[in-house]
Amino acid sequence: MKVSVIRKATFNAAHRLYRKDWSDEKNSAVFGLCANPNYHGHNYRLDVKIIGEIDPETGYVIDLKELNDIIQQEVMERFDHRNLNLDCEQFKNLNPTGENIVVVIYNILRTRIPAKYELQLKLWETEKNSFEYPA
Ligand code: NI
């Protein structure tokens, strides 16, 4: 009997979407306001979903405190109040789109979540735009 356990986290970060090899005009045309040269911020929301069997001894799928500690160490300490383009090595050469951010976070968290669990992430960039990985 598998159950999903979901922990929500929120973080603030700045970014700019652009390609160095494109003109300012083309970057604006493709990335709109997110191409603003002086960066801008988003209030990101991340839903971390863990799917697994209920442990008959504890009644838990996963200890939410332990899950929260992992999210704090791996997501909050790395990305909260950062400029994703300038401060975060993961995005030195990778456009910090919602799509790329959710995959980067997945790959980091996957190394910390035991293999017996399925992991699914949903990243909200705005109230209207969200990204899920695995799709
Ligand atoms: Ni943006």
Tab-separated table of N, CA and C and ligand atoms in Angstrom:
chain	number	residue	atom	x	y	z
A	1	MET	N	0.847	-1.191	0.000
A	1	MET	CA	0.000	0.000	0.000
A	1	MET	C	0.884	1.243	0.000
A	2	LYS	N	0.978	1.869	-1.156
A	2	LYS	CA	1.836	3.050	-1.258
A	2	LYS	C	1.045	4.327	-0.972
A	3	VAL	N	1.711	5.250	-0.288
A	3	VAL	CA	1.104	6.538	0.049
A	3	VAL	C	2.089	7.644	-0.351
A	4	SER	N	1.538	8.766	-0.795
A	4	SER	CA	2.365	9.938	-1.097
A	4	SER	C	2.429	10.848	0.118
A	5	VAL	N	3.614	11.326	0.416
A	5	VAL	CA	3.820	12.315	1.476
A	5	VAL	C	4.421	13.551	0.812
A	6	ILE	N	3.845	14.711	1.066
A	6	ILE	CA	4.285	15.926	0.373
A	6	ILE	C	4.703	16.978	1.383
A	7	ARG	N	5.901	17.484	1.182
A	7	ARG	CA	6.407	18.585	2.005
A	7	ARG	C	6.567	19.814	1.106
A	8	LYS	N	6.020	20.929	1.562
A	8	LYS	CA	6.114	22.175	0.799
A	8	LYS	C	7.266	23.011	1.321
A	9	ALA	N	7.999	23.646	0.408
A	9	ALA	CA	9.051	24.600	0.781
A	9	ALA	C	8.890	25.820	-0.103
A	10	THR	N	9.255	26.983	0.424
A	10	THR	CA	9.222	28.191	-0.393
A	10	THR	C	10.579	28.876	-0.292
A	11	PHE	N	11.019	29.428	-1.418
A	11	PHE	CA	12.271	30.187	-1.406
A	11	PHE	C	12.179	31.326	-2.411
A	12	ASN	N	12.970	32.365	-2.155
A	12	ASN	CA	13.033	33.521	-3.050
A	12	ASN	C	14.359	33.473	-3.779
A	13	ALA	N	14.313	33.774	-5.061
A	13	ALA	CA	15.566	33.816	-5.813
A	13	ALA	C	15.399	34.745	-7.006
A	14	ALA	N	16.533	35.305	-7.439
A	14	ALA	CA	16.545	36.153	-8.626
A	14	ALA	C	17.096	35.359	-9.806
A	15	HIS	N	16.687	35.745	-10.981
A	15	HIS	CA	17.270	35.122	-12.167
A	15	HIS	C	17.112	36.038	-13.377
A	16	ARG	N	17.790	35.626	-14.423
A	16	ARG	CA	17.618	36.240	-15.738
A	16	ARG	C	17.691	35.117	-16.760
A	17	LEU	N	16.722	35.109	-17.666
A	17	LEU	CA	16.754	34.114	-18.742
A	17	LEU	C	17.320	34.780	-19.984
A	18	TYR	N	18.399	34.259	-20.488
A	18	TYR	CA	18.997	34.812	-21.715
A	18	TYR	C	20.065	33.866	-22.235
A	19	ARG	N	20.408	34.102	-23.470
A	19	ARG	CA	21.548	33.404	-24.070
A	19	ARG	C	22.573	34.456	-24.468
A	20	LYS	N	23.823	34.194	-24.053
A	20	LYS	CA	24.889	35.141	-24.373
A	20	LYS	C	25.071	35.290	-25.879
A	21	ASP	N	24.781	34.232	-26.605
A	21	ASP	CA	25.038	34.252	-28.050
A	21	ASP	C	23.859	34.850	-28.826
A	22	TRP	N	22.844	35.361	-28.124
A	22	TRP	CA	21.724	36.020	-28.796
A	22	TRP	C	21.786	37.524	-28.542
A	23	SER	N	21.192	38.300	-29.447
A	23	SER	CA	21.092	39.754	-29.265
A	23	SER	C	20.096	40.061	-28.142
A	24	ASP	N	20.181	41.304	-27.610
A	24	ASP	CA	19.198	41.724	-26.600
A	24	ASP	C	17.782	41.622	-27.148
A	25	GLU	N	17.631	41.970	-28.428
A	25	GLU	CA	16.285	41.932	-29.038
A	25	GLU	C	15.743	40.506	-29.056
A	26	LYS	N	16.597	39.565	-29.451
A	26	LYS	CA	16.109	38.179	-29.523
A	26	LYS	C	15.838	37.634	-28.122
A	27	ASN	N	16.708	37.968	-27.154
A	27	ASN	CA	16.452	37.514	-25.786
A	27	ASN	C	15.126	38.060	-25.266
A	28	SER	N	14.849	39.349	-25.533
A	28	SER	CA	13.577	39.928	-25.094
A	28	SER	C	12.398	39.268	-25.782
A	29	ALA	N	12.572	38.984	-27.076
A	29	ALA	CA	11.466	38.387	-27.826
A	29	ALA	C	11.130	37.001	-27.291
A	30	VAL	N	12.164	36.236	-26.938
A	30	VAL	CA	11.925	34.840	-26.507
A	30	VAL	C	11.588	34.764	-25.025
A	31	PHE	N	12.311	35.525	-24.196
A	31	PHE	CA	12.177	35.355	-22.743
A	31	PHE	C	11.371	36.465	-22.065
A	32	GLY	N	10.956	37.482	-22.821
A	32	GLY	CA	10.085	38.520	-22.281
A	32	GLY	C	10.686	39.208	-21.071
A	33	LEU	N	9.860	39.459	-20.041
A	33	LEU	CA	10.325	40.165	-18.845
A	33	LEU	C	11.443	39.409	-18.141
A	34	CYS	N	11.481	38.094	-18.315
A	34	CYS	CA	12.511	37.296	-17.635
A	34	CYS	C	13.899	37.523	-18.245
A	35	ALA	N	13.985	38.266	-19.366
A	35	ALA	CA	15.292	38.595	-19.950
A	35	ALA	C	15.834	39.914	-19.414
A	36	ASN	N	15.118	40.583	-18.544
A	36	ASN	CA	15.557	41.871	-17.971
A	36	ASN	C	17.022	41.798	-17.531
A	37	PRO	N	17.900	42.638	-18.109
A	37	PRO	CA	19.341	42.516	-17.827
A	37	PRO	C	19.693	42.668	-16.349
A	38	ASN	N	18.875	43.409	-15.585
A	38	ASN	CA	19.205	43.617	-14.173
A	38	ASN	C	18.537	42.605	-13.240
A	39	TYR	N	18.080	41.497	-13.810
A	39	TYR	CA	17.517	40.399	-13.014
A	39	TYR	C	16.171	40.794	-12.392
A	40	HIS	N	15.483	39.804	-11.870
A	40	HIS	CA	14.204	40.022	-11.171
A	40	HIS	C	13.981	38.794	-10.307
A	41	GLY	N	13.070	38.899	-9.363
A	41	GLY	CA	12.892	37.807	-8.414
A	41	GLY	C	11.596	37.045	-8.598
A	42	HIS	N	11.601	35.838	-8.068
A	42	HIS	CA	10.375	35.039	-7.974
A	42	HIS	C	10.275	34.472	-6.566
A	43	ASN	N	9.041	34.295	-6.104
A	43	ASN	CA	8.796	33.538	-4.881
A	43	ASN	C	8.459	32.118	-5.315
A	44	TYR	N	9.454	31.262	-5.271
A	44	TYR	CA	9.261	29.883	-5.729
A	44	TYR	C	8.613	29.049	-4.627
A	45	ARG	N	7.776	28.126	-5.064
A	45	ARG	CA	7.232	27.135	-4.143
A	45	ARG	C	7.593	25.764	-4.693
A	46	LEU	N	8.076	24.904	-3.823
A	46	LEU	CA	8.475	23.559	-4.230
A	46	LEU	C	7.670	22.536	-3.435
A	47	ASP	N	6.985	21.656	-4.144
A	47	ASP	CA	6.307	20.534	-3.493
A	47	ASP	C	7.150	19.281	-3.717
A	48	VAL	N	7.638	18.709	-2.616
A	48	VAL	CA	8.467	17.500	-2.684
A	48	VAL	C	7.585	16.322	-2.312
A	49	LYS	N	7.329	15.470	-3.292
A	49	LYS	CA	6.449	14.315	-3.058
A	49	LYS	C	7.279	13.045	-2.953
A	50	ILE	N	7.091	12.343	-1.838
A	50	ILE	CA	7.765	11.074	-1.591
A	50	ILE	C	6.695	9.984	-1.627
A	51	ILE	N	6.911	8.946	-2.418
A	51	ILE	CA	5.945	7.851	-2.525
A	51	ILE	C	6.604	6.581	-2.011
A	52	GLY	N	5.938	5.935	-1.065
A	52	GLY	CA	6.506	4.704	-0.516
A	52	GLY	C	5.489	3.952	0.321
A	53	GLU	N	5.946	2.838	0.852
A	53	GLU	CA	5.101	1.988	1.696
A	53	GLU	C	5.051	2.556	3.121
A	54	ILE	N	3.925	2.382	3.778
A	54	ILE	CA	3.840	2.754	5.192
A	54	ILE	C	4.644	1.754	6.023
A	55	ASP	N	5.532	2.265	6.846
A	55	ASP	CA	6.290	1.416	7.773
A	55	ASP	C	5.332	0.961	8.883
A	56	PRO	N	5.102	-0.350	9.021
A	56	PRO	CA	4.107	-0.803	10.016
A	56	PRO	C	4.493	-0.457	11.451
A	57	GLU	N	5.785	-0.262	11.686
A	57	GLU	CA	6.241	0.034	13.044
A	57	GLU	C	5.921	1.470	13.443
A	58	THR	N	6.140	2.418	12.522
A	58	THR	CA	5.948	3.836	12.852
A	58	THR	C	4.648	4.404	12.301
A	59	GLY	N	4.111	3.770	11.263
A	59	GLY	CA	2.966	4.359	10.572
A	59	GLY	C	3.360	5.452	9.598
A	60	TYR	N	4.640	5.709	9.477
A	60	TYR	CA	5.159	6.725	8.551
A	60	TYR	C	5.588	6.095	7.236
A	61	VAL	N	5.478	6.881	6.145
A	61	VAL	CA	6.210	6.546	4.914
A	61	VAL	C	7.647	7.032	5.067
A	62	ILE	N	7.770	8.288	5.492
A	62	ILE	CA	9.087	8.898	5.720
A	62	ILE	C	8.926	9.876	6.873
A	63	ASP	N	9.949	10.042	7.668
A	63	ASP	CA	9.904	10.997	8.761
A	63	ASP	C	9.971	12.408	8.166
A	64	LEU	N	8.895	13.182	8.320
A	64	LEU	CA	8.845	14.504	7.691
A	64	LEU	C	9.903	15.459	8.242
A	65	LYS	N	10.324	15.218	9.461
A	65	LYS	CA	11.398	16.067	9.991
A	65	LYS	C	12.704	15.804	9.238
A	66	GLU	N	12.971	14.512	8.994
A	66	GLU	CA	14.186	14.191	8.235
A	66	GLU	C	14.100	14.727	6.816
A	67	LEU	N	12.911	14.614	6.209
A	67	LEU	CA	12.730	15.150	4.853
A	67	LEU	C	12.938	16.664	4.845
A	68	ASN	N	12.379	17.334	5.848
A	68	ASN	CA	12.551	18.789	5.918
A	68	ASN	C	14.016	19.182	6.100
A	69	ASP	N	14.748	18.417	6.905
A	69	ASP	CA	16.176	18.716	7.081
A	69	ASP	C	16.919	18.618	5.754
A	70	ILE	N	16.587	17.605	4.956
A	70	ILE	CA	17.241	17.431	3.649
A	70	ILE	C	16.901	18.605	2.740
A	71	ILE	N	15.630	19.020	2.734
A	71	ILE	CA	15.218	20.153	1.884
A	71	ILE	C	15.928	21.426	2.328
A	72	GLN	N	16.038	21.626	3.638
A	72	GLN	CA	16.729	22.822	4.138
A	72	GLN	C	18.181	22.851	3.673
A	73	GLN	N	18.857	21.724	3.846
A	73	GLN	CA	20.291	21.666	3.517
A	73	GLN	C	20.538	21.763	2.016
A	74	GLU	N	19.728	21.074	1.246
A	74	GLU	CA	20.045	20.925	-0.182
A	74	GLU	C	19.371	21.972	-1.078
A	75	VAL	N	18.223	22.495	-0.631
A	75	VAL	CA	17.504	23.464	-1.475
A	75	VAL	C	17.596	24.866	-0.885
A	76	MET	N	17.181	25.022	0.373
A	76	MET	CA	17.121	26.362	0.962
A	76	MET	C	18.513	26.983	1.091
A	77	GLU	N	19.450	26.222	1.656
A	77	GLU	CA	20.782	26.803	1.867
A	77	GLU	C	21.472	27.115	0.546
A	78	ARG	N	21.100	26.385	-0.495
A	78	ARG	CA	21.730	26.576	-1.794
A	78	ARG	C	21.096	27.703	-2.609
A	79	PHE	N	19.763	27.810	-2.568
A	79	PHE	CA	19.074	28.682	-3.525
A	79	PHE	C	18.300	29.850	-2.902
A	80	ASP	N	17.954	29.785	-1.618
A	80	ASP	CA	17.118	30.846	-1.042
A	80	ASP	C	17.901	32.153	-0.945
A	81	HIS	N	17.282	33.235	-1.412
A	81	HIS	CA	17.908	34.569	-1.416
A	81	HIS	C	19.201	34.610	-2.221
A	82	ARG	N	19.260	33.829	-3.298
A	82	ARG	CA	20.411	33.839	-4.181
A	82	ARG	C	20.014	34.396	-5.542
A	83	ASN	N	21.026	34.843	-6.259
A	83	ASN	CA	20.882	35.114	-7.680
A	83	ASN	C	21.283	33.819	-8.386
A	84	LEU	N	20.325	33.159	-8.994
A	84	LEU	CA	20.601	31.821	-9.541
A	84	LEU	C	21.697	31.871	-10.603
A	85	ASN	N	21.690	32.917	-11.444
A	85	ASN	CA	22.697	33.016	-12.506
A	85	ASN	C	24.102	33.250	-11.946
A	86	LEU	N	24.191	34.136	-10.944
A	86	LEU	CA	25.505	34.581	-10.481
A	86	LEU	C	26.043	33.781	-9.309
A	87	ASP	N	25.165	33.305	-8.456
A	87	ASP	CA	25.587	32.684	-7.196
A	87	ASP	C	25.630	31.161	-7.230
A	88	CYS	N	24.974	30.570	-8.193
A	88	CYS	CA	24.757	29.114	-8.135
A	88	CYS	C	25.457	28.435	-9.312
A	89	GLU	N	26.429	27.602	-8.986
A	89	GLU	CA	27.242	26.961	-10.024
A	89	GLU	C	26.380	26.153	-10.997
A	90	GLN	N	25.249	25.645	-10.495
A	90	GLN	CA	24.389	24.820	-11.354
A	90	GLN	C	23.877	25.596	-12.570
A	91	PHE	N	23.807	26.937	-12.442
A	91	PHE	CA	23.221	27.735	-13.519
A	91	PHE	C	24.240	28.656	-14.196
A	92	LYS	N	25.524	28.379	-13.979
A	92	LYS	CA	26.548	29.176	-14.659
A	92	LYS	C	26.390	29.068	-16.175
A	93	ASN	N	26.072	27.868	-16.624
A	93	ASN	CA	25.939	27.635	-18.067
A	93	ASN	C	24.609	26.969	-18.404
A	94	LEU	N	23.610	27.212	-17.566
A	94	LEU	CA	22.288	26.598	-17.778
A	94	LEU	C	21.235	27.654	-17.466
A	95	ASN	N	20.352	27.921	-18.408
A	95	ASN	CA	19.329	28.944	-18.200
A	95	ASN	C	18.438	28.542	-17.019
A	96	PRO	N	18.262	29.410	-16.023
A	96	PRO	CA	17.469	29.034	-14.843
A	96	PRO	C	15.963	29.167	-15.078
A	97	THR	N	15.478	28.427	-16.052
A	97	THR	CA	14.034	28.328	-16.283
A	97	THR	C	13.423	27.420	-15.231
A	98	GLY	N	12.119	27.480	-15.081
A	98	GLY	CA	11.444	26.556	-14.168
A	98	GLY	C	11.759	25.111	-14.505
A	99	GLU	N	11.801	24.825	-15.793
A	99	GLU	CA	12.094	23.452	-16.224
A	99	GLU	C	13.475	23.005	-15.730
A	100	ASN	N	14.481	23.861	-15.961
A	100	ASN	CA	15.839	23.476	-15.555
A	100	ASN	C	15.992	23.462	-14.037
A	101	ILE	N	15.337	24.398	-13.353
A	101	ILE	CA	15.458	24.431	-11.885
A	101	ILE	C	14.884	23.158	-11.273
A	102	VAL	N	13.725	22.712	-11.763
A	102	VAL	CA	13.110	21.532	-11.137
A	102	VAL	C	13.958	20.283	-11.389
A	103	VAL	N	14.600	20.194	-12.541
A	103	VAL	CA	15.463	19.031	-12.818
A	103	VAL	C	16.732	19.089	-11.962
A	104	VAL	N	17.320	20.280	-11.826
A	104	VAL	CA	18.517	20.430	-10.992
A	104	VAL	C	18.201	20.022	-9.548
A	105	ILE	N	17.075	20.519	-9.018
A	105	ILE	CA	16.729	20.190	-7.630
A	105	ILE	C	16.452	18.695	-7.483
A	106	TYR	N	15.782	18.118	-8.471
A	106	TYR	CA	15.513	16.669	-8.420
A	106	TYR	C	16.823	15.887	-8.321
A	107	ASN	N	17.771	16.237	-9.181
A	107	ASN	CA	19.025	15.481	-9.207
A	107	ASN	C	19.787	15.621	-7.894
A	108	ILE	N	19.685	16.777	-7.247
A	108	ILE	CA	20.323	16.961	-5.943
A	108	ILE	C	19.595	16.136	-4.883
A	109	LEU	N	18.269	16.263	-4.825
A	109	LEU	CA	17.513	15.562	-3.777
A	109	LEU	C	17.579	14.044	-3.954
A	110	ARG	N	17.620	13.604	-5.209
A	110	ARG	CA	17.611	12.149	-5.460
A	110	ARG	C	18.792	11.467	-4.784
A	111	THR	N	19.921	12.201	-4.675
A	111	THR	CA	21.108	11.610	-4.044
A	111	THR	C	20.919	11.466	-2.528
A	112	ARG	N	19.925	12.180	-1.961
A	112	ARG	CA	19.731	12.156	-0.509
A	112	ARG	C	18.522	11.345	-0.070
A	113	ILE	N	17.635	11.032	-1.016
A	113	ILE	CA	16.413	10.285	-0.682
A	113	ILE	C	16.672	8.803	-0.966
A	114	PRO	N	16.489	7.935	0.026
A	114	PRO	CA	16.760	6.513	-0.200
A	114	PRO	C	16.020	5.961	-1.424
A	115	ALA	N	16.695	5.020	-2.112
A	115	ALA	CA	16.210	4.506	-3.398
A	115	ALA	C	14.846	3.832	-3.293
A	116	LYS	N	14.463	3.392	-2.074
A	116	LYS	CA	13.174	2.699	-1.943
A	116	LYS	C	11.990	3.646	-2.153
A	117	TYR	N	12.263	4.948	-2.143
A	117	TYR	CA	11.185	5.918	-2.340
A	117	TYR	C	11.169	6.424	-3.771
A	118	GLU	N	9.954	6.655	-4.308
A	118	GLU	CA	9.829	7.442	-5.527
A	118	GLU	C	9.833	8.909	-5.134
A	119	LEU	N	10.426	9.726	-5.980
A	119	LEU	CA	10.504	11.166	-5.730
A	119	LEU	C	9.888	11.901	-6.908
A	120	GLN	N	8.981	12.818	-6.622
A	120	GLN	CA	8.398	13.669	-7.668
A	120	GLN	C	8.384	15.105	-7.157
A	121	LEU	N	8.741	16.033	-8.017
A	121	LEU	CA	8.765	17.439	-7.627
A	121	LEU	C	7.809	18.258	-8.472
A	122	LYS	N	7.236	19.272	-7.827
A	122	LYS	CA	6.474	20.292	-8.545
A	122	LYS	C	6.999	21.642	-8.090
A	123	LEU	N	7.467	22.428	-9.042
A	123	LEU	CA	8.022	23.746	-8.742
A	123	LEU	C	7.088	24.805	-9.300
A	124	TRP	N	6.637	25.701	-8.405
A	124	TRP	CA	5.782	26.818	-8.814
A	124	TRP	C	6.662	28.056	-8.954
A	125	GLU	N	6.662	28.661	-10.132
A	125	GLU	CA	7.408	29.914	-10.320
A	125	GLU	C	6.503	31.105	-10.055
A	126	THR	N	5.238	30.977	-10.437
A	126	THR	CA	4.212	31.969	-10.123
A	126	THR	C	2.970	31.174	-9.725
A	127	GLU	N	1.905	31.888	-9.355
A	127	GLU	CA	0.676	31.179	-9.004
A	127	GLU	C	0.117	30.414	-10.195
A	128	LYS	N	0.464	30.880	-11.394
A	128	LYS	CA	-0.134	30.271	-12.582
A	128	LYS	C	0.797	29.296	-13.313
A	129	ASN	N	2.100	29.389	-13.049
A	129	ASN	CA	3.057	28.570	-13.814
A	129	ASN	C	3.766	27.587	-12.893
A	130	SER	N	3.696	26.312	-13.241
A	130	SER	CA	4.402	25.301	-12.450
A	130	SER	C	5.013	24.256	-13.370
A	131	PHE	N	5.965	23.512	-12.788
A	131	PHE	CA	6.793	22.576	-13.550
A	131	PHE	C	6.911	21.294	-12.724
A	132	GLU	N	6.753	20.150	-13.380
A	132	GLU	CA	6.830	18.871	-12.671
A	132	GLU	C	7.915	18.004	-13.273
A	133	TYR	N	8.655	17.320	-12.367
A	133	TYR	CA	9.658	16.356	-12.815
A	133	TYR	C	9.729	15.239	-11.787
A	134	PRO	N	9.718	13.982	-12.236
A	134	PRO	CA	9.584	13.514	-13.607
A	134	PRO	C	8.222	13.920	-14.188
A	135	ALA	N	8.165	14.106	-15.527
A	135	ALA	CA	6.935	14.551	-16.174
A	135	ALA	C	5.859	13.477	-16.074
B	1	NI	NI	11.469	35.117	-14.279
